[in-house]
Amino acid sequence: CTVVVNSNTTIITTFNAQQVPTGNRVDHLNSSGAVISTFTAIQACADVAHAGETCLVYQGIYNERVTTKRHGTSVNPITFKARVSSVSVGPAGIDLKSQTAQSSLMDGFIVNHSYVNVSGFNISPNNLGCYAAGIEIAGDNSEVTGNYIHNIPGGDGIRISGDYARIKNNIIFMVNKGMTINTTSSNNTIEFNDLSRMIYNCQDADFFRVFGSNHMIRNNYIHDNVVSEIPYANTHPDIIQTFGANGEIASNILFEHNFAINLPGTQLGNFEVYISNNIGDWVFKDNVYVDIGMQANFYIPRVRFYNNTLYNINKNSIVLFFRSASRGKGDYGEVKNNLFIDSGLDVRNSLYMFETGLIGMSGNYNYIAGAPSTYKTKNNWTDIQEPYGINGGDPKFVNVNNPLGPDGIPFT
């Protein structure tokens, strides 16, 4: 059958009513898809699955947190797959509550081995506590796709400490951190995921907390925080954050073509060196930011901020702040070819600012303007003179009151 959740997303189920067994069922399949054996627990299948084999999990409630037992291979991964529903995740998200009954509900995975795939599960752990994650990935070359991970107030949706993971088309809702990538991790791709409503519990909430090196974070939809769910006055969520307080690595990170909207009380990002010499070389390009409450602080060197659109960002202060302080220095930063519309205070240097003491800074070719419908010139060009910048004028947005467009899907 086909269930239309909203105009953007369809859940396609791959069974009919006569074929659904009663009670929990997990089929252990060989590489040809033939059933080897059948269990009532996912872990029982995980204990015996080898490279090229699949644990096919039928609809049910599985009160277990599954730990992998062995590696797959590049040609023959080990696969854990929820059978009941194949979820098509649109970048504008879905009605999350309506999906709860559509897949195998369980407590999550600990992926300690390489070449393991996890697909299609409804993950909401019971009593997980602080600092754990819905899916923990320690192995390399894992694929985590099409899962709905939700209601983990003290933990992460997904945490990665392995290399070369591909995290795609997952929905992450009401967790403390959407995704954390640890300092030992490298070369991961995070794309086409839907993250919303991060909540405070145990520690600060963030959509992405990123360490390690050579990651690509692209085409994700980040949206709709609720201020009342972040109740502490001295904390706030970040869209993305890193720091080197304990000597962590966070280098060569690409944050590209993401869409962030409706995030009151949320910071664009915070990036701090502290004692680490291995944090820097971040690129932010082709992203869209709309209705974000707070600025980005860059205490790290060699940040390039290119071709981004920013609308209604931090109307009380600066939008991009390159800092020089005990937390680090944002040397060799570049801000080029961006649109800053109705953002910051009504002064030029409230859009981006290079603090005194920084070296190698560059800003040019940016388009800045005030609020619609007049899009007036910004005043007081006191911080950085842009010989090729544009100040004031209509940017010709299709509909500034509906950034997602009539289909509710970013970038269409």
mmCIF file of N, CA and C in Angstrom, residues 87-184:
data_model
loop_
_atom_site.group_PDB
_atom_site.id
_atom_site.type_symbol
_atom_site.label_atom_id
_atom_site.label_comp_id
_atom_site.label_asym_id
_atom_site.label_seq_id
_atom_site.Cartn_x
_atom_site.Cartn_y
_atom_site.Cartn_z
ATOM 1 N N VAL A 87 10.901 4.198 3.507
ATOM 2 C CA VAL A 87 10.526 5.581 3.727
ATOM 3 C C VAL A 87 11.239 6.482 2.734
ATOM 4 N N SER A 88 10.473 7.250 1.994
ATOM 5 C CA SER A 88 11.041 8.255 1.109
ATOM 6 C C SER A 88 11.080 9.567 1.855
ATOM 7 N N VAL A 89 12.271 10.037 2.191
ATOM 8 C CA VAL A 89 12.420 11.225 3.017
ATOM 9 C C VAL A 89 12.663 12.431 2.129
ATOM 10 N N GLY A 90 11.707 13.326 2.066
ATOM 11 C CA GLY A 90 11.905 14.570 1.335
ATOM 12 C C GLY A 90 12.705 15.536 2.164
ATOM 13 N N PRO A 91 13.448 16.449 1.548
ATOM 14 C CA PRO A 91 14.299 17.365 2.303
ATOM 15 C C PRO A 91 13.517 18.339 3.154
ATOM 16 N N ALA A 92 12.211 18.475 2.929
ATOM 17 C CA ALA A 92 11.401 19.324 3.793
ATOM 18 C C ALA A 92 10.783 18.554 4.944
ATOM 19 N N GLY A 93 11.130 17.280 5.112
ATOM 20 C CA GLY A 93 10.674 16.506 6.240
ATOM 21 C C GLY A 93 9.307 15.899 6.020
ATOM 22 N N ILE A 94 8.799 15.232 7.063
ATOM 23 C CA ILE A 94 7.491 14.613 6.996
ATOM 24 C C ILE A 94 6.773 14.843 8.309
ATOM 25 N N ASP A 95 5.513 14.449 8.382
ATOM 26 C CA ASP A 95 4.791 14.438 9.629
ATOM 27 C C ASP A 95 5.355 13.291 10.464
ATOM 28 N N LEU A 96 6.272 13.635 11.375
ATOM 29 C CA LEU A 96 7.049 12.609 12.053
ATOM 30 C C LEU A 96 6.193 11.673 12.893
ATOM 31 N N LYS A 97 5.174 12.194 13.551
ATOM 32 C CA LYS A 97 4.360 11.342 14.411
ATOM 33 C C LYS A 97 3.661 10.248 13.613
ATOM 34 N N SER A 98 3.278 10.561 12.391
ATOM 35 C CA SER A 98 2.532 9.579 11.609
ATOM 36 C C SER A 98 3.408 8.430 11.137
ATOM 37 N N GLN A 99 4.733 8.572 11.244
ATOM 38 C CA GLN A 99 5.604 7.484 10.808
ATOM 39 C C GLN A 99 5.822 6.439 11.902
ATOM 40 N N THR A 100 5.509 6.760 13.149
ATOM 41 C CA THR A 100 5.889 5.916 14.274
ATOM 42 C C THR A 100 5.458 4.473 14.099
ATOM 43 N N ALA A 101 4.273 4.250 13.572
ATOM 44 C CA ALA A 101 3.760 2.890 13.450
ATOM 45 C C ALA A 101 4.143 2.215 12.138
ATOM 46 N N GLN A 102 4.985 2.873 11.360
ATOM 47 C CA GLN A 102 5.239 2.365 10.014
ATOM 48 C C GLN A 102 6.470 1.477 9.916
ATOM 49 N N SER A 103 7.233 1.331 10.986
ATOM 50 C CA SER A 103 8.472 0.579 10.865
ATOM 51 C C SER A 103 8.776 -0.146 12.167
ATOM 52 N N SER A 104 9.884 -0.863 12.191
ATOM 53 C CA SER A 104 10.294 -1.642 13.355
ATOM 54 C C SER A 104 10.829 -0.708 14.427
ATOM 55 N N LEU A 105 10.137 -0.626 15.547
ATOM 56 C CA LEU A 105 10.536 0.238 16.646
ATOM 57 C C LEU A 105 11.534 -0.500 17.525
ATOM 58 N N MET A 106 12.693 0.099 17.737
ATOM 59 C CA MET A 106 13.727 -0.556 18.538
ATOM 60 C C MET A 106 14.608 0.490 19.182
ATOM 61 N N ASP A 107 15.619 0.021 19.958
ATOM 62 C CA ASP A 107 16.399 0.905 20.816
ATOM 63 C C ASP A 107 17.718 1.373 20.207
ATOM 64 N N GLY A 108 18.044 0.936 19.005
ATOM 65 C CA GLY A 108 19.228 1.460 18.352
ATOM 66 C C GLY A 108 20.289 0.418 18.060
ATOM 67 N N PHE A 109 21.400 0.909 17.480
ATOM 68 C CA PHE A 109 22.495 0.032 17.051
ATOM 69 C C PHE A 109 23.834 0.563 17.564
ATOM 70 N N ILE A 110 24.712 -0.375 17.907
ATOM 71 C CA ILE A 110 26.123 -0.079 18.147
ATOM 72 C C ILE A 110 26.896 -0.819 17.058
ATOM 73 N N VAL A 111 27.388 -0.072 16.094
ATOM 74 C CA VAL A 111 28.051 -0.662 14.928
ATOM 75 C C VAL A 111 29.554 -0.620 15.177
ATOM 76 N N ASN A 112 30.089 -1.734 15.666
ATOM 77 C CA ASN A 112 31.516 -1.803 15.996
ATOM 78 C C ASN A 112 32.369 -2.346 14.859
ATOM 79 N N HIS A 113 31.750 -2.673 13.735
ATOM 80 C CA HIS A 113 32.467 -3.351 12.657
ATOM 81 C C HIS A 113 32.277 -2.594 11.342
ATOM 82 N N SER A 114 33.126 -2.907 10.375
ATOM 83 C CA SER A 114 33.129 -2.202 9.091
ATOM 84 C C SER A 114 32.201 -2.872 8.089
ATOM 85 N N TYR A 115 31.786 -2.055 7.112
ATOM 86 C CA TYR A 115 30.897 -2.518 6.037
ATOM 87 C C TYR A 115 29.604 -3.121 6.606
ATOM 88 N N VAL A 116 28.938 -2.308 7.405
ATOM 89 C CA VAL A 116 27.638 -2.664 7.969
ATOM 90 C C VAL A 116 26.637 -1.585 7.567
ATOM 91 N N ASN A 117 25.470 -1.997 7.059
ATOM 92 C CA ASN A 117 24.424 -1.072 6.641
ATOM 93 C C ASN A 117 23.213 -1.199 7.557
ATOM 94 N N VAL A 118 22.611 -0.046 7.887
ATOM 95 C CA VAL A 118 21.420 -0.006 8.733
ATOM 96 C C VAL A 118 20.385 0.855 8.026
ATOM 97 N N SER A 119 19.190 0.287 7.779
ATOM 98 C CA SER A 119 18.241 0.990 6.925
ATOM 99 C C SER A 119 16.799 0.803 7.391
ATOM 100 N N GLY A 120 16.078 1.933 7.524
ATOM 101 C CA GLY A 120 14.632 1.912 7.638
ATOM 102 C C GLY A 120 14.038 1.723 9.014
ATOM 103 N N PHE A 121 14.824 1.887 10.087
ATOM 104 C CA PHE A 121 14.320 1.598 11.430
ATOM 105 C C PHE A 121 13.735 2.832 12.105
ATOM 106 N N ASN A 122 12.815 2.569 13.003
ATOM 107 C CA ASN A 122 12.241 3.575 13.883
ATOM 108 C C ASN A 122 12.933 3.423 15.236
ATOM 109 N N ILE A 123 13.797 4.359 15.582
ATOM 110 C CA ILE A 123 14.678 4.202 16.740
ATOM 111 C C ILE A 123 14.334 5.250 17.784
ATOM 112 N N SER A 124 13.877 4.770 18.932
ATOM 113 C CA SER A 124 13.568 5.642 20.061
ATOM 114 C C SER A 124 13.902 4.881 21.337
ATOM 115 N N PRO A 125 15.137 4.994 21.802
ATOM 116 C CA PRO A 125 15.589 4.132 22.906
ATOM 117 C C PRO A 125 14.863 4.426 24.215
ATOM 118 N N ASN A 126 14.635 3.387 24.979
ATOM 119 C CA ASN A 126 14.095 3.514 26.328
ATOM 120 C C ASN A 126 15.237 3.702 27.317
ATOM 121 N N ASN A 127 15.151 4.755 28.119
ATOM 122 C CA ASN A 127 16.091 4.960 29.222
ATOM 123 C C ASN A 127 17.547 4.929 28.769
ATOM 124 N N LEU A 128 17.810 5.603 27.661
ATOM 125 C CA LEU A 128 19.176 5.591 27.143
ATOM 126 C C LEU A 128 20.118 6.414 28.013
ATOM 127 N N GLY A 129 19.615 7.455 28.652
ATOM 128 C CA GLY A 129 20.466 8.278 29.499
ATOM 129 C C GLY A 129 21.272 9.282 28.696
ATOM 130 N N CYS A 130 22.211 9.906 29.370
ATOM 131 C CA CYS A 130 23.005 10.971 28.754
ATOM 132 C C CYS A 130 24.178 10.404 27.955
ATOM 133 N N TYR A 131 24.528 11.119 26.893
ATOM 134 C CA TYR A 131 25.762 10.925 26.136
ATOM 135 C C TYR A 131 25.794 9.666 25.275
ATOM 136 N N ALA A 132 24.713 8.942 25.163
ATOM 137 C CA ALA A 132 24.668 7.809 24.243
ATOM 138 C C ALA A 132 24.088 8.296 22.908
ATOM 139 N N ALA A 133 23.797 7.365 21.985
ATOM 140 C CA ALA A 133 23.293 7.749 20.670
ATOM 141 C C ALA A 133 22.333 6.694 20.161
ATOM 142 N N GLY A 134 21.405 7.117 19.305
ATOM 143 C CA GLY A 134 20.501 6.174 18.678
ATOM 144 C C GLY A 134 21.249 5.158 17.835
ATOM 145 N N ILE A 135 22.197 5.635 17.030
ATOM 146 C CA ILE A 135 23.094 4.753 16.277
ATOM 147 C C ILE A 135 24.519 5.208 16.529
ATOM 148 N N GLU A 136 25.352 4.316 17.035
ATOM 149 C CA GLU A 136 26.768 4.597 17.269
ATOM 150 C C GLU A 136 27.583 3.817 16.239
ATOM 151 N N ILE A 137 28.459 4.514 15.533
ATOM 152 C CA ILE A 137 29.214 3.907 14.445
ATOM 153 C C ILE A 137 30.702 3.989 14.755
ATOM 154 N N ALA A 138 31.300 2.848 15.070
ATOM 155 C CA ALA A 138 32.735 2.789 15.311
ATOM 156 C C ALA A 138 33.474 2.120 14.157
ATOM 157 N N GLY A 139 32.769 1.330 13.352
ATOM 158 C CA GLY A 139 33.395 0.701 12.200
ATOM 159 C C GLY A 139 33.521 1.663 11.026
ATOM 160 N N ASP A 140 34.222 1.224 10.002
ATOM 161 C CA ASP A 140 34.423 2.038 8.803
ATOM 162 C C ASP A 140 33.461 1.609 7.693
ATOM 163 N N ASN A 141 33.249 2.545 6.751
ATOM 164 C CA ASN A 141 32.464 2.260 5.540
ATOM 165 C C ASN A 141 31.044 1.772 5.850
ATOM 166 N N SER A 142 30.428 2.368 6.846
ATOM 167 C CA SER A 142 29.045 2.048 7.163
ATOM 168 C C SER A 142 28.100 2.909 6.337
ATOM 169 N N GLU A 143 26.883 2.398 6.095
ATOM 170 C CA GLU A 143 25.822 3.187 5.485
ATOM 171 C C GLU A 143 24.614 3.160 6.407
ATOM 172 N N VAL A 144 24.129 4.348 6.743
ATOM 173 C CA VAL A 144 22.960 4.482 7.609
ATOM 174 C C VAL A 144 21.955 5.327 6.850
ATOM 175 N N THR A 145 20.849 4.727 6.419
ATOM 176 C CA THR A 145 19.935 5.399 5.504
ATOM 177 C C THR A 145 18.477 5.170 5.912
ATOM 178 N N GLY A 146 17.678 6.220 5.759
ATOM 179 C CA GLY A 146 16.238 6.100 5.879
ATOM 180 C C GLY A 146 15.713 5.734 7.243
ATOM 181 N N ASN A 147 16.443 6.063 8.309
ATOM 182 C CA ASN A 147 15.976 5.769 9.661
ATOM 183 C C ASN A 147 15.306 6.994 10.284
ATOM 184 N N TYR A 148 14.375 6.749 11.170
ATOM 185 C CA TYR A 148 13.724 7.799 11.949
ATOM 186 C C TYR A 148 14.201 7.652 13.382
ATOM 187 N N ILE A 149 15.004 8.614 13.867
ATOM 188 C CA ILE A 149 15.647 8.555 15.174
ATOM 189 C C ILE A 149 15.112 9.724 15.995
ATOM 190 N N HIS A 150 14.497 9.422 17.149
ATOM 191 C CA HIS A 150 13.746 10.499 17.794
ATOM 192 C C HIS A 150 13.625 10.297 19.299
ATOM 193 N N ASN A 151 13.362 11.430 19.965
ATOM 194 C CA ASN A 151 13.081 11.456 21.398
ATOM 195 C C ASN A 151 14.193 10.809 22.218
ATOM 196 N N ILE A 152 15.383 11.401 22.091
ATOM 197 C CA ILE A 152 16.548 11.001 22.894
ATOM 198 C C ILE A 152 17.040 12.273 23.586
ATOM 199 N N PRO A 153 16.428 12.677 24.681
ATOM 200 C CA PRO A 153 16.694 14.007 25.229
ATOM 201 C C PRO A 153 18.115 14.231 25.716
ATOM 202 N N GLY A 154 18.832 13.163 26.077
ATOM 203 C CA GLY A 154 20.186 13.348 26.581
ATOM 204 C C GLY A 154 21.280 12.875 25.656
ATOM 205 N N GLY A 155 20.947 12.418 24.443
ATOM 206 C CA GLY A 155 21.957 11.821 23.583
ATOM 207 C C GLY A 155 21.894 12.305 22.152
ATOM 208 N N ASP A 156 22.707 11.665 21.313
ATOM 209 C CA ASP A 156 22.814 12.024 19.899
ATOM 210 C C ASP A 156 21.870 11.165 19.063
ATOM 211 N N GLY A 157 21.470 11.717 17.928
ATOM 212 C CA GLY A 157 20.800 10.874 16.957
ATOM 213 C C GLY A 157 21.753 9.835 16.397
ATOM 214 N N ILE A 158 22.872 10.305 15.842
ATOM 215 C CA ILE A 158 23.911 9.434 15.286
ATOM 216 C C ILE A 158 25.267 9.946 15.756
ATOM 217 N N ARG A 159 26.118 9.023 16.183
ATOM 218 C CA ARG A 159 27.496 9.391 16.556
ATOM 219 C C ARG A 159 28.460 8.532 15.757
ATOM 220 N N ILE A 160 29.466 9.186 15.178
ATOM 221 C CA ILE A 160 30.405 8.511 14.288
ATOM 222 C C ILE A 160 31.819 8.640 14.842
ATOM 223 N N SER A 161 32.495 7.514 15.000
ATOM 224 C CA SER A 161 33.923 7.541 15.319
ATOM 225 C C SER A 161 34.728 6.756 14.294
ATOM 226 N N GLY A 162 34.053 6.096 13.352
ATOM 227 C CA GLY A 162 34.748 5.415 12.259
ATOM 228 C C GLY A 162 34.998 6.343 11.087
ATOM 229 N N ASP A 163 35.476 5.771 9.996
ATOM 230 C CA ASP A 163 35.804 6.527 8.783
ATOM 231 C C ASP A 163 34.893 6.101 7.627
ATOM 232 N N TYR A 164 34.759 7.004 6.665
ATOM 233 C CA TYR A 164 34.080 6.709 5.398
ATOM 234 C C TYR A 164 32.631 6.243 5.586
ATOM 235 N N ALA A 165 31.953 6.774 6.575
ATOM 236 C CA ALA A 165 30.521 6.482 6.716
ATOM 237 C C ALA A 165 29.725 7.343 5.743
ATOM 238 N N ARG A 166 28.584 6.800 5.326
ATOM 239 C CA ARG A 166 27.633 7.568 4.531
ATOM 240 C C ARG A 166 26.305 7.586 5.292
ATOM 241 N N ILE A 167 25.900 8.783 5.679
ATOM 242 C CA ILE A 167 24.697 8.964 6.492
ATOM 243 C C ILE A 167 23.713 9.752 5.639
ATOM 244 N N LYS A 168 22.632 9.111 5.204
ATOM 245 C CA LYS A 168 21.779 9.718 4.180
ATOM 246 C C LYS A 168 20.300 9.462 4.475
ATOM 247 N N ASN A 169 19.484 10.496 4.220
ATOM 248 C CA ASN A 169 18.020 10.376 4.236
ATOM 249 C C ASN A 169 17.456 9.917 5.574
ATOM 250 N N ASN A 170 18.107 10.284 6.661
ATOM 251 C CA ASN A 170 17.571 9.983 7.981
ATOM 252 C C ASN A 170 16.790 11.173 8.524
ATOM 253 N N ILE A 171 15.808 10.887 9.364
ATOM 254 C CA ILE A 171 15.060 11.927 10.065
ATOM 255 C C ILE A 171 15.473 11.879 11.525
ATOM 256 N N ILE A 172 15.916 13.020 12.059
ATOM 257 C CA ILE A 172 16.375 13.087 13.447
ATOM 258 C C ILE A 172 15.588 14.184 14.150
ATOM 259 N N PHE A 173 14.889 13.813 15.210
ATOM 260 C CA PHE A 173 13.878 14.679 15.804
ATOM 261 C C PHE A 173 13.923 14.593 17.328
ATOM 262 N N MET A 174 14.019 15.764 17.966
ATOM 263 C CA MET A 174 13.980 15.867 19.425
ATOM 264 C C MET A 174 15.041 14.998 20.097
ATOM 265 N N VAL A 175 16.283 15.277 19.746
ATOM 266 C CA VAL A 175 17.433 14.683 20.423
ATOM 267 C C VAL A 175 18.304 15.821 20.935
ATOM 268 N N ASN A 176 19.305 15.484 21.747
ATOM 269 C CA ASN A 176 20.177 16.533 22.270
ATOM 270 C C ASN A 176 21.143 17.044 21.205
ATOM 271 N N LYS A 177 21.719 16.139 20.439
ATOM 272 C CA LYS A 177 22.565 16.514 19.303
ATOM 273 C C LYS A 177 22.149 15.680 18.104
ATOM 274 N N GLY A 178 21.975 16.343 16.980
ATOM 275 C CA GLY A 178 21.575 15.601 15.798
ATOM 276 C C GLY A 178 22.612 14.581 15.404
ATOM 277 N N MET A 179 23.843 15.050 15.163
ATOM 278 C CA MET A 179 24.948 14.152 14.821
ATOM 279 C C MET A 179 26.235 14.674 15.438
ATOM 280 N N THR A 180 27.018 13.750 15.971
ATOM 281 C CA THR A 180 28.357 14.058 16.462
ATOM 282 C C THR A 180 29.360 13.220 15.683
ATOM 283 N N ILE A 181 30.409 13.866 15.188
ATOM 284 C CA ILE A 181 31.519 13.159 14.539
ATOM 285 C C ILE A 181 32.745 13.342 15.424
ATOM 286 N N ASN A 182 33.327 12.257 15.874
ATOM 287 C CA ASN A 182 34.404 12.315 16.850
ATOM 288 C C ASN A 182 35.755 12.652 16.219
ATOM 289 N N THR A 183 36.699 13.020 17.053
ATOM 290 C CA THR A 183 37.979 13.554 16.594
ATOM 291 C C THR A 183 38.831 12.524 15.854
ATOM 292 N N THR A 184 38.599 11.232 16.101
ATOM 293 C CA THR A 184 39.367 10.187 15.414
ATOM 294 C C THR A 184 38.809 9.865 14.029
#
